mmCIF file of C-alpha atoms in Angstrom:
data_model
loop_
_atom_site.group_PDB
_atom_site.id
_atom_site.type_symbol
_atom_site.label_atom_id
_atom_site.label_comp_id
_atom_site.label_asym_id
_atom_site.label_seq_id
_atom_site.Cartn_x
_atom_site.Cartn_y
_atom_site.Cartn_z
ATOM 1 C CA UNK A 391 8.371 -13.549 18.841
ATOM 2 C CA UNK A 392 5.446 -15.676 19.019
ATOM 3 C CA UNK A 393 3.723 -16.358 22.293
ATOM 4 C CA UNK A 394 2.074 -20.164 22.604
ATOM 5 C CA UNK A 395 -0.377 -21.091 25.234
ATOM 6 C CA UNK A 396 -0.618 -24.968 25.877
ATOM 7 C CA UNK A 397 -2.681 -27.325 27.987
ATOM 8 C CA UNK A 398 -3.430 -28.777 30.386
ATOM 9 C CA UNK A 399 -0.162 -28.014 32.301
ATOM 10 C CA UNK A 400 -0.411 -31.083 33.695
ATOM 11 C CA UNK A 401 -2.421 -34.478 34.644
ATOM 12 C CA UNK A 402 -2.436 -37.599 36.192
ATOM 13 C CA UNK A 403 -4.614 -40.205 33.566
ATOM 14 C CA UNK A 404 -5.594 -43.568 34.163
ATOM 15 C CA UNK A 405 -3.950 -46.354 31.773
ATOM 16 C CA UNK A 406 -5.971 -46.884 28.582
ATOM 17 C CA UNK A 407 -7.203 -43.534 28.313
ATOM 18 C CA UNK A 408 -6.478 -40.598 26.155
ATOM 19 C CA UNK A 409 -5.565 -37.152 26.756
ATOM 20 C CA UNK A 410 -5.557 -34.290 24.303
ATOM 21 C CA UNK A 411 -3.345 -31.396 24.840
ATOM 22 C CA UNK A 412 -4.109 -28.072 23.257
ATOM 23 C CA UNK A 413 -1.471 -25.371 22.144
ATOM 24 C CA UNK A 414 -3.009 -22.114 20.852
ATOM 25 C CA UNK A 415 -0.614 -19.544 18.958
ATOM 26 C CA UNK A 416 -0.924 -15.785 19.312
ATOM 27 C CA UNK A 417 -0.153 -15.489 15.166
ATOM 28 C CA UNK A 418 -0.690 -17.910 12.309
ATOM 29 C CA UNK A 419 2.256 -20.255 11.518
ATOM 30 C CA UNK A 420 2.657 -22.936 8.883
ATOM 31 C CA UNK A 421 4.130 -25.406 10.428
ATOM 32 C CA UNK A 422 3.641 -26.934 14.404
ATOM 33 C CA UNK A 423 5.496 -29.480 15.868
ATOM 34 C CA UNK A 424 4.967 -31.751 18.739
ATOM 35 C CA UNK A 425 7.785 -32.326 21.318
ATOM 36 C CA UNK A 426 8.288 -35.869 23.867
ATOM 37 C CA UNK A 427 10.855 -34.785 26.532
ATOM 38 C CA UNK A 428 11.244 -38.408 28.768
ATOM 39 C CA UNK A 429 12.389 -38.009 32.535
ATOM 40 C CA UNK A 430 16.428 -36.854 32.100
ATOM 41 C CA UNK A 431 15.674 -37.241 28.932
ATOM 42 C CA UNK A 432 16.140 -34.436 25.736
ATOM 43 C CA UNK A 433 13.516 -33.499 23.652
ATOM 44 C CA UNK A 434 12.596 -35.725 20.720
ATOM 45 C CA UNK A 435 10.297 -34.459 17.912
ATOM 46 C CA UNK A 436 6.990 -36.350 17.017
ATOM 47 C CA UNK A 437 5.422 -35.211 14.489
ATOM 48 C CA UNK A 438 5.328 -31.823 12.171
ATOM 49 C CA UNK A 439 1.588 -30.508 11.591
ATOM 50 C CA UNK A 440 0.457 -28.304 8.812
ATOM 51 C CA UNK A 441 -2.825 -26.685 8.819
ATOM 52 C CA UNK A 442 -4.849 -28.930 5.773
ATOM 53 C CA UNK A 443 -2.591 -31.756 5.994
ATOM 54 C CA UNK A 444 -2.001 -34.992 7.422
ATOM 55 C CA UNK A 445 1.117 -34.601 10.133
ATOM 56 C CA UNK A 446 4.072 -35.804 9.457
ATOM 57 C CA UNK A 447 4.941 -38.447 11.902
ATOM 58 C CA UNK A 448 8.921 -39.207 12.768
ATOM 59 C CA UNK A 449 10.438 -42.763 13.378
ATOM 60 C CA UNK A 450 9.018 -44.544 16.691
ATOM 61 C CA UNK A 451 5.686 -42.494 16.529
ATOM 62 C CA UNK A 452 2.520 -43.493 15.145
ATOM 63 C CA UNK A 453 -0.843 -41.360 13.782
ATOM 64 C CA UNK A 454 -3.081 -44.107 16.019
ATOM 65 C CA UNK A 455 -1.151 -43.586 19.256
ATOM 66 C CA UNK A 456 -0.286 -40.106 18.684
ATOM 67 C CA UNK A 457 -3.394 -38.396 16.811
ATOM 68 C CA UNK A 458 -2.579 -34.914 15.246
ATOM 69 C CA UNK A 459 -5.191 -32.268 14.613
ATOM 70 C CA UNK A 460 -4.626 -28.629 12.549
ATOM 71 C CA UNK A 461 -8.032 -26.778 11.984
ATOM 72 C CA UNK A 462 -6.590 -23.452 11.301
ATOM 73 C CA UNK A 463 -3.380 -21.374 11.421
ATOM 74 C CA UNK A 464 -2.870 -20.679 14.696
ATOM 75 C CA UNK A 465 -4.022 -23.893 16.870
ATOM 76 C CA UNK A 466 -3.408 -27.292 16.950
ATOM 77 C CA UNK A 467 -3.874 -30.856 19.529
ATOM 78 C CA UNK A 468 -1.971 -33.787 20.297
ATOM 79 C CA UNK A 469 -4.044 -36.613 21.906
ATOM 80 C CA UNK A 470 -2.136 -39.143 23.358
ATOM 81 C CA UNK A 471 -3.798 -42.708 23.117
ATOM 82 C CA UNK A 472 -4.464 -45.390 24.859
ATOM 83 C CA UNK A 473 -1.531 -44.424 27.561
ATOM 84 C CA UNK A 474 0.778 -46.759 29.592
ATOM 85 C CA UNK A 475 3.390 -45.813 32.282
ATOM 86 C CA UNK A 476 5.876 -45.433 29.257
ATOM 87 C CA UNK A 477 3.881 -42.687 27.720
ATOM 88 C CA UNK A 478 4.802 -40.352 31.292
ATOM 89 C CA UNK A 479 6.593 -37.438 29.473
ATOM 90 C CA UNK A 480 6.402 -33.873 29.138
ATOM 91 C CA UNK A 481 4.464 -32.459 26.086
ATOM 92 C CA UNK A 482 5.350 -29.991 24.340
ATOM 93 C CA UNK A 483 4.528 -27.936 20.952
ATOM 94 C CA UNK A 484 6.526 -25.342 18.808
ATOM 95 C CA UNK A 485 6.646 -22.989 16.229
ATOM 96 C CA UNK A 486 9.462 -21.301 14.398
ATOM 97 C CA UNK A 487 10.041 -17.521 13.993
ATOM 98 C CA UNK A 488 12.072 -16.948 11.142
ATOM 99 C CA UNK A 489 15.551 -15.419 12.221
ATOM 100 C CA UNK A 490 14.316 -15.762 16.226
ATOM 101 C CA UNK A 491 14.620 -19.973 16.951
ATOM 102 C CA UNK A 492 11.940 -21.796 18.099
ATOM 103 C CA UNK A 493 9.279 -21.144 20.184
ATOM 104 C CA UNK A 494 7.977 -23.319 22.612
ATOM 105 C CA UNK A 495 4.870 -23.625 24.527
ATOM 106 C CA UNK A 496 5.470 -24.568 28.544
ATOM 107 C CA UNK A 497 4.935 -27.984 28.278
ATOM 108 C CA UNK A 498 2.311 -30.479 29.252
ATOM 109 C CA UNK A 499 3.423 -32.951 32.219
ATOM 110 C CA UNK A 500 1.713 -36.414 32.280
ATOM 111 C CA UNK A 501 1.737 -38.935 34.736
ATOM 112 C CA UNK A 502 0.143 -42.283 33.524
ATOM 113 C CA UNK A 503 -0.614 -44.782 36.441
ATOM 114 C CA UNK B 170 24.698 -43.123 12.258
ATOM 115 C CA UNK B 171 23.513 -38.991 13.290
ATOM 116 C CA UNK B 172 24.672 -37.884 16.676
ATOM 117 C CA UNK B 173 24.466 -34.808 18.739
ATOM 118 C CA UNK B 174 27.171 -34.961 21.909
ATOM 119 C CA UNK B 175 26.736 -32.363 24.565
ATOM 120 C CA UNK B 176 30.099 -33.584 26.269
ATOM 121 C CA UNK B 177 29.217 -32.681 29.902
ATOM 122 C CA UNK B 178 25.949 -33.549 31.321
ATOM 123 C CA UNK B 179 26.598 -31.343 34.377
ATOM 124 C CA UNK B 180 28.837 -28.604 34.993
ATOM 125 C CA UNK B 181 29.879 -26.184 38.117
ATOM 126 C CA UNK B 182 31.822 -22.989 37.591
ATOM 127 C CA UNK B 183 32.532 -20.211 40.259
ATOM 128 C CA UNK B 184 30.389 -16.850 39.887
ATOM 129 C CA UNK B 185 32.013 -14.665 37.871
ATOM 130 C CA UNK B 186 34.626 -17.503 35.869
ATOM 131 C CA UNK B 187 32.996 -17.994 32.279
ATOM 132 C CA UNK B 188 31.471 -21.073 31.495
ATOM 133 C CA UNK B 189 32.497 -23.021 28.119
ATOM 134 C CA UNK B 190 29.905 -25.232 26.972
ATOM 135 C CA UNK B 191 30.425 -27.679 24.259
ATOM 136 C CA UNK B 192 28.384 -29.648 21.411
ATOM 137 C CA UNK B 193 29.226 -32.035 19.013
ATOM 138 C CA UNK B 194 27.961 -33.404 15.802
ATOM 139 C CA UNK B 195 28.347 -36.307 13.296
ATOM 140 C CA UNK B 196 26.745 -36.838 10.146
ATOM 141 C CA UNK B 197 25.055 -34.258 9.750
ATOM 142 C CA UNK B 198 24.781 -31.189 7.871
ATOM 143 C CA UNK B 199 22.971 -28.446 9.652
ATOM 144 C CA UNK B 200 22.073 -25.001 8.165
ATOM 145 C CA UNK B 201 21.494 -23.474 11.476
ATOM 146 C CA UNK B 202 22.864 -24.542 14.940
ATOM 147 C CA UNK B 203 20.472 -23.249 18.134
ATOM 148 C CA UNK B 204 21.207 -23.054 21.930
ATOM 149 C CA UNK B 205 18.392 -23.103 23.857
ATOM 150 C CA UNK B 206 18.160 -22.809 28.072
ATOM 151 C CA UNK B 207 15.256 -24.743 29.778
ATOM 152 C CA UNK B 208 14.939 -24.207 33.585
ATOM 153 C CA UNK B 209 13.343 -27.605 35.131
ATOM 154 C CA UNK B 210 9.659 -27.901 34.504
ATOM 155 C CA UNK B 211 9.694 -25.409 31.239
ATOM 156 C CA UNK B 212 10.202 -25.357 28.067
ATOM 157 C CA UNK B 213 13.081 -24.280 26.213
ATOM 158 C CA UNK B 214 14.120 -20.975 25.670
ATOM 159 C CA UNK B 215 15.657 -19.782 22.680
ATOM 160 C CA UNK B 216 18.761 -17.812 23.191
ATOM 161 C CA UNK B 217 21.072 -17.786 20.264
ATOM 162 C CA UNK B 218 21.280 -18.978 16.400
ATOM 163 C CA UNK B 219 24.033 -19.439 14.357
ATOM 164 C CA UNK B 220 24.434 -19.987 10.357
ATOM 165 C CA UNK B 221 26.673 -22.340 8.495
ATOM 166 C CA UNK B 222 28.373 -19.656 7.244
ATOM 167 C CA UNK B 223 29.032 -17.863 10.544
ATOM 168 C CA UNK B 224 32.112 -18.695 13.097
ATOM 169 C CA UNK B 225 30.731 -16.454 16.416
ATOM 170 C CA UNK B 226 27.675 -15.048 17.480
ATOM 171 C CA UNK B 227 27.729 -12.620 20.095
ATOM 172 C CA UNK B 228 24.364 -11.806 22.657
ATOM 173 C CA UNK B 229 25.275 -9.509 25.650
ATOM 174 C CA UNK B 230 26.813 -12.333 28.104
ATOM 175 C CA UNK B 231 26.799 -14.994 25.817
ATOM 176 C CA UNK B 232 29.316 -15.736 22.602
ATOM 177 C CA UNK B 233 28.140 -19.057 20.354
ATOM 178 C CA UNK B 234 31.282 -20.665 18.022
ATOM 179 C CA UNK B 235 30.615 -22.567 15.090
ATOM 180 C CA UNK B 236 32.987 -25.039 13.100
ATOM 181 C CA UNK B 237 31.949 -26.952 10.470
ATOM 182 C CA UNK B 238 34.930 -28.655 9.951
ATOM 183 C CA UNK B 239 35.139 -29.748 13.427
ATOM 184 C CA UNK B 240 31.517 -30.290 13.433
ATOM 185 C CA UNK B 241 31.518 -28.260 16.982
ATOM 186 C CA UNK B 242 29.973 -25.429 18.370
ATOM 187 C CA UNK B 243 31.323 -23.893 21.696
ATOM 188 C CA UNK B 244 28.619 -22.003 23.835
ATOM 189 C CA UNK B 245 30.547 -19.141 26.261
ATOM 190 C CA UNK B 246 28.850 -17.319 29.209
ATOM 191 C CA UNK B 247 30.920 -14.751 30.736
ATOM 192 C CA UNK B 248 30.867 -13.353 34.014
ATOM 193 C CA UNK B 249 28.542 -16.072 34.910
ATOM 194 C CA UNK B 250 26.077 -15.778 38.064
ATOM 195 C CA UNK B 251 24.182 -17.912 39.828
ATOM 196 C CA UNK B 252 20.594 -17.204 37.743
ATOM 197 C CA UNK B 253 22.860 -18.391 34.486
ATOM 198 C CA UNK B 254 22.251 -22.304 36.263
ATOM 199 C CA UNK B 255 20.129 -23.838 33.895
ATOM 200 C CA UNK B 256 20.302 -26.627 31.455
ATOM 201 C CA UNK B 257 21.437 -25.621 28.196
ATOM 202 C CA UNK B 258 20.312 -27.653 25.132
ATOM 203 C CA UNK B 259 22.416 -27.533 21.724
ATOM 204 C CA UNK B 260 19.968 -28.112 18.981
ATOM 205 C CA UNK B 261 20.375 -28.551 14.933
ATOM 206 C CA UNK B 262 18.446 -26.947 12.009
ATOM 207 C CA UNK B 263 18.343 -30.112 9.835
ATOM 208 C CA UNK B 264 16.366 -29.522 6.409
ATOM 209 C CA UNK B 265 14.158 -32.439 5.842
ATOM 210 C CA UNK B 266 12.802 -31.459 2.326
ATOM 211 C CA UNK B 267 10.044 -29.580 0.611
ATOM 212 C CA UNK B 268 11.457 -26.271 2.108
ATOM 213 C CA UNK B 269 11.083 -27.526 5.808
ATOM 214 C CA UNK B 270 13.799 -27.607 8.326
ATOM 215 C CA UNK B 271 13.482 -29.928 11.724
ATOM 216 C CA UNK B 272 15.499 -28.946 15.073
ATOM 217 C CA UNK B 273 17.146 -31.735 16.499
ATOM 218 C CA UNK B 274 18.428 -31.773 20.007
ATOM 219 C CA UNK B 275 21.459 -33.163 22.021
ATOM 220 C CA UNK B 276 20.772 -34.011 25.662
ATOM 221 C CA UNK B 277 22.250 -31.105 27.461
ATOM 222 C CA UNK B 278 24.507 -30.136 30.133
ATOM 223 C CA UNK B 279 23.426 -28.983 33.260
ATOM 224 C CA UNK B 280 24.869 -25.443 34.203
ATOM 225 C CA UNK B 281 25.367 -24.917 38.118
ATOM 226 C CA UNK B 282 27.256 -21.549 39.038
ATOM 227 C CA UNK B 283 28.000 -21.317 42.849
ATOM 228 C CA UNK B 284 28.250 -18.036 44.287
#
């Protein structure tokens, strides 16, 4: 199984600024996917990410709030833009291992006040 | 329009009873249905996968059901014990084209076994 490190675990950002969250995989992987879990909420998916690609963005989610980068393989960020109090979610990325689920990294908590 | 239903956002059992776990779809055709257990401030962790073609899974404790004519999959722990409390988080393999699948997840129901 694949082993994903991701941060910043957590942080507390001012309104109108931008965080970038890094998830770092310990094999190369085609595809990456960013995760939104809301308080109580389940997790909804926000975008796919190939390495050499734009990301493929979902419904609700945009590339100018939600800026996707894949430089290689095995690493990839999510910057979250411009934040409001709605943006306060968990974080999280993923990769798939064929036969084995999903893989998930431990999540990125942020608080936007 | 696509739904996932976990049917119980929270359920207690007694250590030791089994604990039946249920998820729903509509309107969808999934090649692959996942349960995954996330402990609060985690992510989720992948326990079990099932194909289309498959009607039980077994893992140890755990025993996944699959019906696609029901559009249901039933999620067993037996001899549950208090460190089985968790949420549990039924998720589908949905293929989105170009040979790419996307997981999609229903809400979950949280697991509480009392000693």
């Amino acid at each position: 199984s694949a082993v994903i490190s991701q941060k910043p675990s957590r942080d507390i950002c001012q309104r109108g600024t931008s965080l970038t969250i890094q998830c770092q995989v310990d094999s190369q992987v085609t595809m990456m996917f960013w995760y939104r879990q809301q308080p109580g909420q389940s997790l909804t998916l926000i975008a796919t990410a190939n390495q050499g690609s734009e990301a493929t963005y979902e419904s609700g989610f945009v590339i100018d709030k939600f800026p996707i980068s894949r430089p290689n393989l095995t690493f990839s960020t999510l910057t979250v833009s411009n934040m409001s109090p709605e943006d306060s979610s968990i974080y999280l990325c993923s990769v798939e291992v064929w036969g084995e689920g999903y893989t998930f990294g431990s999540g990125t908590r942020l608080t936007v006040v | 329009s696509q739904k996932i239903e976990q049917n119980s956002e929270a359920l207690n059992i007694q250590e030791g009873k089994t604990a039946t776990l249920t998820c729903n779809y509509t309107n969808y055709s999934p090649a692959y249905l996942q349960w995954y257990r996330q402990d609060p401030g985690r992510g989720p962790v992948f326990l079990l996968l099932i194909r289309e073609n498959e009607k039980e899974k077994r893992k140890e404790r755990l025993k996944v059901t699959f019906d696609t004519t029901l559009k249901q999959s039933l999620f067993h722990i037996t001899a549950s014990q208090p460190a089985d409390s968790a949420t549990y988080l039924c998720a589908l393999d949905i293929y989105s084209g170009a040979g790419s699948y996307q997981l999609t997840f229903g809400k979950g129901t949280k697991l509480s076994v009392i000693p």
